[in-house]
Amino acid sequence: MNSTDRRLLRLAAEDNVLTAITRLPAGEELWIDGEKVRLAATVPLGFKVAARFIRQGEKIIKYGVPIGSAVRDMARGEVVHTHNLKSDYLPTYTWEQQAAYFSHSQ
Amino acid sequence: MMQGYLRSDGRKGIRNVLVVAYLVECAHHVAREVVQAFRGQPVHLIGFPGCYPNDYAFRMMQRLCTHPNVGGALLVSLGCESFNRTELARHIAATGRPVETLVIQENGGTLRSIREGCQWVEKALGQMAEAPRVGMEARELVVGTICGGSDATSGITANPAAGRAFDLLVEQGAAAIFEETGELIGCEHIMAARAARPELAPEIVACVNKAARHYATLGHGSFAPGNAEGGLTTQEEKSMGAYSKSGQSPIQGILKPGDLPPTGGLYLLDVVPDGEVRFGFANICDNAEIAELMACGAHVTLFTTGRGSVVGSAISPVIKICANPETYRRLAEDMDINAGRILEGEATLEEVGREIYEKILRTAAGEPTASERLGHQEFILTYKTFEPVGPACLPRV
């Protein structure tokens, strides 16, 4: 499980996502668990990327515990955020959703 | 050695502030004008905006007006609101603190009330300066922790560093309080495993389940759009990051707002109301939680932030710990500790934890925090309903 780029932090051994400890630009090539990956999108500081292929419906594990479920398949190195991960408890509200709500209600 | 202001109940304060408390929104302006006349002096504005009575709000006001950091109180009433001003004044007077009640309707209106309020505050500050100061040790401190403006860095730098500081405080015998059960959703079983006594474990789980039900009814958790902008995706993810503020100590008990920790050690503060969902969101913003930590006697609150909150509080100092190195560079003058150094490899979690612990002791010894220097006095108090904690929730003293 070694040879992962030092700019990606694994918080627990069983995690299937890694946290970027600095901004990683799109196109950057880096190692994740011994495999070379080219980032399709920029990963801002603190954002997550998939540590391996993750199937739709699978639990996303960070800090060693589930933080929600994958809403679609993800490739290794793909950014994991509101577009492909949802809470198992409560909906996540974003500014886009609020903007859509207010434009609809006017 | 720290010096504390000795209060009649034996607790010691690290500040000696006078609070001006409005007892209904209608009295807010008069109270604020009095406070503004004492800019730069330890005169802080607190209050309750509602007109209808509420046991929680009354208890909060009792606890806040007799907080160890408070040396005196001016109560400002319009006159017709339901708040039991007489009982609150009697409670404060019984602790030996100077207290005065201004009733605007009986007092000739706005200008006369402001004038009389200012005269009384002037006199009371003189009296308060005579409060006895005595030696105070770290074990006598009560410290709260809260996170606000969280992003994905909060849970890997500032929060676990605050957790290390909590562990150091608990080792000294101090009381440490973490809170927001709505931000602990998903962590309940891990927390229950840390209960100091077996009977406490199911209470911890029940407390988080109550929060989950409460938020499900409202359809909205504590997750703010800024959290998503900062890289957090779900409530559970935010929770795991928030949870690390609690450190590693055993959990001694569960408090509700206004309960004082009966011993040193780590406590969970349950801030989600009991009973049916009646008054809306459990906490409408971070300041509501800071007020609740203060009502439990917190001398100091650790505030961790990734996005960069600037708030402080009335009554007791807030120490701000910035998780994100980019945010720290933008908002350095609002921050006390740069935990973002951990991400840049310039400091370890242990080092920042120790730094936070030492900052707490210096703050307790009188050093102002960034938010105190900047004059922050945020305060908010709204309606809630609570039942007393059950016998399994507290250690036997």
Short mmCIF file of C-alpha atoms in Angstrom, two decimals, chain B:
data_model
loop_
_atom_site.label_atom_id
_atom_site.label_comp_id
_atom_site.label_asym_id
_atom_site.label_seq_id
_atom_site.Cartn_x
_atom_site.Cartn_y
_atom_site.Cartn_z
CA MET B 1 0.74 31.31 38.91
CA MET B 2 -2.56 32.58 37.56
CA GLN B 3 -4.66 34.97 39.62
CA GLY B 4 -8.42 34.47 39.55
CA TYR B 5 -11.29 36.70 40.68
CA LEU B 6 -12.80 34.80 43.61
CA ARG B 7 -16.61 34.52 43.47
CA SER B 8 -18.92 33.66 46.35
CA ASP B 9 -19.58 30.10 45.07
CA GLY B 10 -15.84 29.34 45.14
CA ARG B 11 -15.37 29.49 41.39
CA LYS B 12 -12.71 31.83 40.07
CA GLY B 13 -12.94 34.10 37.07
CA ILE B 14 -10.16 34.92 34.61
CA ARG B 15 -11.88 38.17 33.61
CA ASN B 16 -13.94 40.67 35.58
CA VAL B 17 -16.58 41.96 33.19
CA LEU B 18 -19.84 43.76 33.77
CA VAL B 19 -22.73 42.51 31.67
CA VAL B 20 -25.52 44.72 30.43
CA ALA B 21 -28.41 42.36 29.70
CA TYR B 22 -31.54 43.31 27.80
CA LEU B 23 -34.49 41.14 28.80
CA VAL B 24 -36.43 41.61 25.56
CA GLU B 25 -35.47 42.89 22.10
CA CYS B 26 -37.44 46.08 22.82
CA ALA B 27 -34.80 47.00 25.42
CA HIS B 28 -31.84 46.12 23.17
CA HIS B 29 -31.12 49.64 21.95
CA VAL B 30 -30.97 51.16 25.41
CA ALA B 31 -28.68 48.36 26.61
CA ARG B 32 -26.41 48.72 23.58
CA GLU B 33 -26.13 52.48 24.04
CA VAL B 34 -24.99 51.96 27.63
CA VAL B 35 -22.39 49.42 26.51
CA GLN B 36 -21.13 51.69 23.73
CA ALA B 37 -20.51 54.46 26.24
CA PHE B 38 -17.90 52.18 27.82
CA ARG B 39 -16.03 51.18 24.69
CA GLY B 40 -12.65 49.69 25.54
CA GLN B 41 -13.75 48.83 29.08
CA PRO B 42 -14.95 45.40 30.24
CA VAL B 43 -18.65 46.07 29.70
CA HIS B 44 -20.36 43.42 27.57
CA LEU B 45 -23.77 43.22 25.94
CA ILE B 46 -25.89 40.09 26.31
CA GLY B 47 -29.64 39.57 26.12
CA PHE B 48 -32.71 37.57 25.28
CA PRO B 49 -34.93 38.92 22.49
CA GLY B 50 -38.16 37.02 23.19
CA CYS B 51 -41.20 38.37 24.99
CA TYR B 52 -42.72 35.01 25.98
CA PRO B 53 -41.18 33.23 28.96
CA ASN B 54 -38.86 30.25 28.50
CA ASP B 55 -37.23 28.22 31.30
CA TYR B 56 -34.12 27.53 29.23
CA ALA B 57 -33.54 31.21 28.46
CA PHE B 58 -34.11 32.16 32.09
CA ARG B 59 -31.63 29.54 33.31
CA MET B 60 -29.10 30.62 30.67
CA MET B 61 -29.38 34.24 31.82
CA GLN B 62 -28.97 33.20 35.46
CA ARG B 63 -25.83 31.22 34.65
CA LEU B 64 -24.38 33.89 32.39
CA CYS B 65 -24.97 36.79 34.80
CA THR B 66 -23.24 34.77 37.55
CA HIS B 67 -20.49 33.34 35.32
CA PRO B 68 -17.13 33.42 37.12
CA ASN B 69 -15.85 35.97 34.60
CA VAL B 70 -18.75 38.32 35.42
CA GLY B 71 -18.46 40.77 38.31
CA GLY B 72 -21.73 42.67 38.00
CA ALA B 73 -24.89 43.04 35.92
CA LEU B 74 -27.21 45.75 34.69
CA LEU B 75 -30.58 44.34 33.60
CA VAL B 76 -32.50 46.39 31.06
CA SER B 77 -36.22 45.74 30.82
CA LEU B 78 -38.86 47.45 28.72
CA GLY B 79 -41.32 46.67 31.49
CA CYS B 80 -44.10 44.60 29.95
CA GLU B 81 -42.15 41.51 28.75
CA SER B 82 -42.61 38.18 30.49
CA PHE B 83 -39.00 37.73 31.60
CA ASN B 84 -38.90 37.43 35.39
CA ARG B 85 -36.52 40.32 36.00
CA THR B 86 -37.14 40.41 39.76
CA GLU B 87 -36.16 36.77 40.18
CA LEU B 88 -33.08 37.17 37.97
CA ALA B 89 -31.96 40.27 39.92
CA ARG B 90 -32.53 38.46 43.24
CA HIS B 91 -30.47 35.48 42.01
CA ILE B 92 -27.55 37.73 40.99
CA ALA B 93 -27.70 39.79 44.20
CA ALA B 94 -27.58 36.57 46.25
CA THR B 95 -24.10 35.89 44.82
CA GLY B 96 -22.86 39.24 46.16
CA ARG B 97 -22.45 40.82 42.73
CA PRO B 98 -23.65 44.39 42.18
CA VAL B 99 -26.87 44.31 40.16
CA GLU B 100 -29.37 46.94 39.04
CA THR B 101 -32.59 46.72 37.03
CA LEU B 102 -33.62 49.55 34.70
CA VAL B 103 -37.25 49.48 33.60
CA ILE B 104 -37.56 51.78 30.60
CA GLN B 105 -41.33 52.31 30.89
CA GLU B 106 -40.96 53.42 34.52
CA ASN B 107 -37.80 55.32 33.94
CA GLY B 108 -38.80 58.11 31.59
CA GLY B 109 -37.86 56.39 28.32
CA THR B 110 -34.76 55.93 26.21
CA LEU B 111 -32.52 58.85 27.10
CA ARG B 112 -33.12 58.83 30.83
CA SER B 113 -32.64 55.07 30.95
CA ILE B 114 -29.35 55.28 29.06
CA ARG B 115 -28.15 58.08 31.35
CA GLU B 116 -29.08 56.23 34.53
CA GLY B 117 -27.64 52.99 33.15
CA CYS B 118 -24.32 54.68 32.44
CA GLN B 119 -24.20 56.23 35.90
CA TRP B 120 -24.81 52.86 37.52
CA VAL B 121 -22.22 51.08 35.35
CA GLU B 122 -19.62 53.71 36.24
CA LYS B 123 -20.24 53.12 39.94
CA ALA B 124 -20.42 49.32 39.62
CA LEU B 125 -17.09 49.16 37.74
CA GLY B 126 -15.51 50.88 40.72
CA GLN B 127 -17.03 48.34 43.10
CA MET B 128 -15.99 45.43 40.88
CA ALA B 129 -12.38 46.57 40.90
CA GLU B 130 -12.32 45.54 44.56
CA ALA B 131 -13.08 41.85 43.77
CA PRO B 132 -10.54 39.72 45.63
CA ARG B 133 -7.84 38.07 43.50
CA VAL B 134 -6.44 34.75 44.55
CA GLY B 135 -4.11 32.11 43.15
CA MET B 136 -5.70 29.87 40.55
CA GLU B 137 -4.48 26.61 39.07
CA ALA B 138 -4.98 24.99 35.68
CA ARG B 139 -7.18 22.30 37.28
CA GLU B 140 -9.74 25.00 38.18
CA LEU B 141 -10.33 25.89 34.54
CA VAL B 142 -13.35 24.94 32.51
CA VAL B 143 -12.62 25.05 28.77
CA GLY B 144 -15.07 24.60 25.91
CA THR B 145 -14.47 23.82 22.28
CA ILE B 146 -16.43 24.57 19.15
CA CYS B 147 -15.71 24.55 15.44
CA GLY B 148 -17.10 27.01 12.93
CA GLY B 149 -16.50 27.80 9.31
CA SER B 150 -15.18 24.28 8.95
CA ASP B 151 -13.50 22.97 5.84
CA ALA B 152 -11.68 19.76 5.06
CA THR B 153 -8.53 20.97 6.85
CA SER B 154 -10.39 21.45 10.18
CA GLY B 155 -10.56 17.72 10.82
CA ILE B 156 -6.90 17.03 10.12
CA THR B 157 -5.12 19.97 11.81
CA ALA B 158 -6.97 22.35 14.16
CA ASN B 159 -9.51 19.91 15.56
CA PRO B 160 -7.14 17.09 16.49
CA ALA B 161 -4.70 19.74 17.84
CA ALA B 162 -7.49 21.16 20.04
CA GLY B 163 -8.12 17.55 21.09
CA ARG B 164 -4.46 17.27 22.21
CA ALA B 165 -4.88 20.49 24.25
CA PHE B 166 -8.02 18.98 25.81
CA ASP B 167 -6.04 15.88 26.79
CA LEU B 168 -3.40 18.07 28.48
CA LEU B 169 -6.11 20.02 30.35
CA VAL B 170 -7.84 16.85 31.52
CA GLU B 171 -4.47 15.48 32.72
CA GLN B 172 -4.21 18.59 34.91
CA GLY B 173 -7.67 17.93 36.35
CA ALA B 174 -9.47 20.69 34.43
CA ALA B 175 -12.94 20.25 32.94
CA ALA B 176 -13.16 20.19 29.14
CA ILE B 177 -16.46 20.39 27.27
CA PHE B 178 -17.13 19.52 23.64
CA GLU B 179 -20.53 19.87 22.06
CA GLU B 180 -22.88 19.91 19.12
CA THR B 181 -24.32 16.45 19.00
CA GLY B 182 -25.66 17.32 15.53
CA GLU B 183 -22.03 17.44 14.43
CA LEU B 184 -21.36 14.06 15.99
CA ILE B 185 -23.87 12.18 13.83
CA GLY B 186 -22.16 9.05 12.59
CA CYS B 187 -19.64 9.02 15.49
CA GLU B 188 -22.01 7.91 18.25
CA HIS B 189 -20.71 4.35 18.66
CA ILE B 190 -17.06 5.41 18.67
CA MET B 191 -17.94 7.98 21.34
CA ALA B 192 -19.99 5.52 23.36
CA ALA B 193 -16.92 3.26 23.53
CA ARG B 194 -15.15 6.10 25.40
CA ALA B 195 -17.78 6.40 28.14
CA ALA B 196 -16.16 6.39 31.59
CA ARG B 197 -18.98 4.20 32.96
CA PRO B 198 -21.03 1.52 31.18
CA GLU B 199 -24.39 3.20 31.95
CA LEU B 200 -23.25 6.37 30.21
CA ALA B 201 -22.66 4.69 26.82
CA PRO B 202 -26.34 4.28 25.77
CA GLU B 203 -27.02 7.86 26.92
CA ILE B 204 -24.35 9.12 24.49
CA VAL B 205 -25.91 7.16 21.62
CA ALA B 206 -29.40 8.39 22.57
CA CYS B 207 -28.16 11.95 22.63
CA VAL B 208 -26.81 11.77 19.06
CA ASN B 209 -29.90 9.89 17.85
CA LYS B 210 -32.02 12.72 19.25
CA ALA B 211 -29.94 15.20 17.27
CA ALA B 212 -30.30 13.14 14.07
CA ARG B 213 -34.10 13.02 14.55
CA HIS B 214 -34.23 16.74 15.27
CA TYR B 215 -32.27 17.62 12.13
CA ALA B 216 -34.20 15.11 10.00
CA THR B 217 -37.44 16.84 11.03
CA LEU B 218 -36.04 20.21 10.04
CA GLY B 219 -34.52 18.75 6.88
CA HIS B 220 -31.29 20.63 7.44
CA GLY B 221 -28.26 19.73 9.54
CA SER B 222 -25.41 21.93 10.67
CA PHE B 223 -23.79 21.57 7.26
CA ALA B 224 -23.35 25.02 5.67
CA PRO B 225 -22.66 25.73 1.99
CA GLY B 226 -19.22 27.04 2.95
CA ASN B 227 -18.38 23.60 4.30
CA ALA B 228 -18.94 22.12 0.82
CA GLU B 229 -16.95 24.94 -0.76
CA GLY B 230 -14.12 23.97 1.60
CA GLY B 231 -14.08 20.33 0.52
CA LEU B 232 -16.40 18.70 3.04
CA THR B 233 -19.04 16.60 1.33
CA THR B 234 -21.32 15.10 3.96
CA GLN B 235 -22.55 15.59 7.51
CA GLU B 236 -20.76 12.38 8.55
CA GLU B 237 -17.47 13.67 7.18
CA LYS B 238 -17.89 16.97 8.99
CA SER B 239 -18.80 15.04 12.14
CA MET B 240 -15.66 12.89 12.11
CA GLY B 241 -13.53 16.00 11.78
CA ALA B 242 -15.46 17.79 14.52
CA TYR B 243 -15.27 14.77 16.82
CA SER B 244 -11.48 14.91 16.94
CA LYS B 245 -11.74 18.12 19.04
CA SER B 246 -12.69 15.92 21.97
CA GLY B 247 -9.21 14.36 22.25
CA GLN B 248 -8.64 10.90 23.72
CA SER B 249 -9.80 11.16 27.34
CA PRO B 250 -12.68 9.08 28.70
CA ILE B 251 -16.04 10.86 28.53
CA GLN B 252 -17.14 11.55 32.12
CA GLY B 253 -20.65 12.71 31.46
CA ILE B 254 -23.27 14.59 29.48
CA LEU B 255 -24.24 18.17 30.34
CA LYS B 256 -27.09 20.32 29.12
CA PRO B 257 -26.76 24.09 28.76
CA GLY B 258 -26.31 25.61 32.20
CA ASP B 259 -25.15 22.41 33.93
CA LEU B 260 -21.79 22.85 35.64
CA PRO B 261 -19.34 19.95 35.28
CA PRO B 262 -19.27 18.33 38.76
CA THR B 263 -15.64 17.13 38.42
CA GLY B 264 -12.69 17.62 36.11
CA GLY B 265 -12.51 15.54 32.95
CA LEU B 266 -14.14 15.50 29.55
CA TYR B 267 -17.86 16.21 29.10
CA LEU B 268 -20.22 16.17 26.13
CA LEU B 269 -22.63 19.11 26.02
CA ASP B 270 -26.00 18.19 24.55
CA VAL B 271 -27.21 21.35 22.82
CA VAL B 272 -30.14 19.83 20.91
CA PRO B 273 -33.50 20.52 22.62
CA ASP B 274 -35.59 17.77 24.20
CA GLY B 275 -39.15 16.92 23.30
CA GLU B 276 -40.88 17.66 20.03
CA VAL B 277 -39.19 20.06 17.59
CA ARG B 278 -40.71 23.39 18.56
CA PHE B 279 -38.48 26.40 18.06
CA GLY B 280 -36.60 25.60 14.88
CA PHE B 281 -32.88 25.05 14.51
CA ALA B 282 -31.03 23.78 17.53
CA ASN B 283 -28.37 26.45 17.12
CA ILE B 284 -28.90 29.21 14.66
CA CYS B 285 -25.18 30.02 14.58
CA ASP B 286 -21.90 29.28 16.38
CA ASN B 287 -22.44 32.07 18.92
CA ALA B 288 -25.46 30.28 20.36
CA GLU B 289 -23.16 27.37 21.22
CA ILE B 290 -20.50 29.61 22.71
CA ALA B 291 -23.19 31.10 24.98
CA GLU B 292 -24.16 27.57 26.05
CA LEU B 293 -20.57 26.60 26.79
CA MET B 294 -20.26 29.75 28.90
CA ALA B 295 -23.47 28.87 30.73
CA CYS B 296 -21.71 25.62 31.72
CA GLY B 297 -18.98 27.75 33.27
CA ALA B 298 -16.42 27.72 30.43
CA HIS B 299 -13.74 30.33 31.19
CA VAL B 300 -12.32 30.08 27.67
CA THR B 301 -13.56 28.62 24.39
CA LEU B 302 -11.33 27.10 21.71
CA PHE B 303 -12.73 27.93 18.29
CA THR B 304 -11.31 25.96 15.37
CA THR B 305 -11.92 27.17 11.84
CA GLY B 306 -10.82 26.27 8.34
CA ARG B 307 -12.80 28.84 6.35
CA GLY B 308 -11.93 31.57 8.85
CA SER B 309 -14.46 32.70 11.44
CA VAL B 310 -13.75 36.04 13.10
CA VAL B 311 -16.12 35.82 16.08
CA GLY B 312 -15.37 36.23 19.75
CA SER B 313 -17.87 36.48 22.56
CA ALA B 314 -19.23 38.50 25.39
CA ILE B 315 -18.13 37.38 28.87
CA SER B 316 -15.31 34.95 28.09
CA PRO B 317 -12.36 34.89 25.71
CA VAL B 318 -12.41 32.87 22.50
CA ILE B 319 -9.12 31.45 21.23
CA LYS B 320 -9.19 31.00 17.48
CA ILE B 321 -7.24 28.16 15.92
CA CYS B 322 -6.93 28.29 12.16
CA ALA B 323 -6.82 24.92 10.40
CA ASN B 324 -6.11 26.06 6.87
CA PRO B 325 -2.74 27.68 6.03
CA GLU B 326 -4.26 29.63 3.11
CA THR B 327 -6.99 31.03 5.36
CA TYR B 328 -4.44 31.88 8.03
CA ARG B 329 -2.48 34.01 5.58
CA ARG B 330 -5.67 35.93 4.71
CA LEU B 331 -6.99 36.36 8.27
CA ALA B 332 -3.89 36.23 10.48
CA GLU B 333 -4.90 39.15 12.72
CA ASP B 334 -8.11 37.33 13.70
CA MET B 335 -6.29 34.14 14.63
CA ASP B 336 -4.43 33.07 17.77
CA ILE B 337 -2.93 29.81 16.53
CA ASN B 338 -1.86 28.70 13.04
CA ALA B 339 -2.57 24.97 12.98
CA GLY B 340 -2.21 25.06 9.17
CA ARG B 341 1.55 24.73 9.79
CA ILE B 342 0.86 21.03 10.32
CA LEU B 343 -0.12 20.65 6.64
CA GLU B 344 2.99 22.48 5.52
CA GLY B 345 5.23 20.21 7.59
CA GLU B 346 6.34 23.04 9.89
CA ALA B 347 4.84 21.68 13.10
CA THR B 348 3.41 18.44 14.45
CA LEU B 349 -0.04 17.94 15.93
CA GLU B 350 1.60 17.49 19.35
CA GLU B 351 3.47 20.79 19.04
CA VAL B 352 0.34 22.73 18.06
CA GLY B 353 -1.65 20.98 20.81
CA ARG B 354 0.94 22.11 23.36
CA GLU B 355 0.90 25.62 21.89
CA ILE B 356 -2.90 25.78 22.31
CA TYR B 357 -2.61 24.55 25.90
CA GLU B 358 -0.05 27.22 26.69
CA LYS B 359 -2.19 29.89 25.01
CA ILE B 360 -5.09 28.84 27.26
CA LEU B 361 -2.93 29.34 30.36
CA ARG B 362 -1.67 32.73 29.14
CA THR B 363 -5.23 33.80 28.31
CA ALA B 364 -6.31 32.73 31.78
CA ALA B 365 -3.43 34.77 33.19
CA GLY B 366 -4.78 37.87 31.42
CA GLU B 367 -3.28 37.94 27.91
CA PRO B 368 -6.00 39.09 25.50
CA THR B 369 -7.00 36.85 22.60
CA ALA B 370 -7.21 38.16 19.02
CA SER B 371 -11.00 38.51 19.21
CA GLU B 372 -10.73 40.37 22.54
CA ARG B 373 -8.18 42.78 21.06
CA LEU B 374 -10.53 43.39 18.13
CA GLY B 375 -13.48 43.99 20.45
CA HIS B 376 -15.66 41.05 19.38
CA GLN B 377 -18.65 40.50 21.66
CA GLU B 378 -21.00 38.30 19.66
CA PHE B 379 -23.88 36.92 21.67
CA ILE B 380 -27.18 35.22 20.87
CA LEU B 381 -29.81 33.42 22.89
CA THR B 382 -33.09 32.00 21.60
CA TYR B 383 -35.85 29.62 22.68
CA LYS B 384 -35.29 25.96 23.56
CA THR B 385 -36.73 23.27 25.78
CA PHE B 386 -34.61 20.98 27.93
CA GLU B 387 -35.29 18.31 30.50
CA PRO B 388 -32.71 17.65 33.24
CA VAL B 389 -30.02 15.04 32.50
CA GLY B 390 -30.69 11.51 33.77
CA PRO B 391 -28.74 9.93 36.67
CA ALA B 392 -26.57 7.88 34.29
CA CYS B 393 -25.24 11.04 32.65
CA LEU B 394 -23.08 12.40 35.47
CA PRO B 395 -20.34 10.89 37.62
CA ARG B 396 -21.16 10.46 41.30
CA VAL B 397 -19.26 13.11 43.24
#
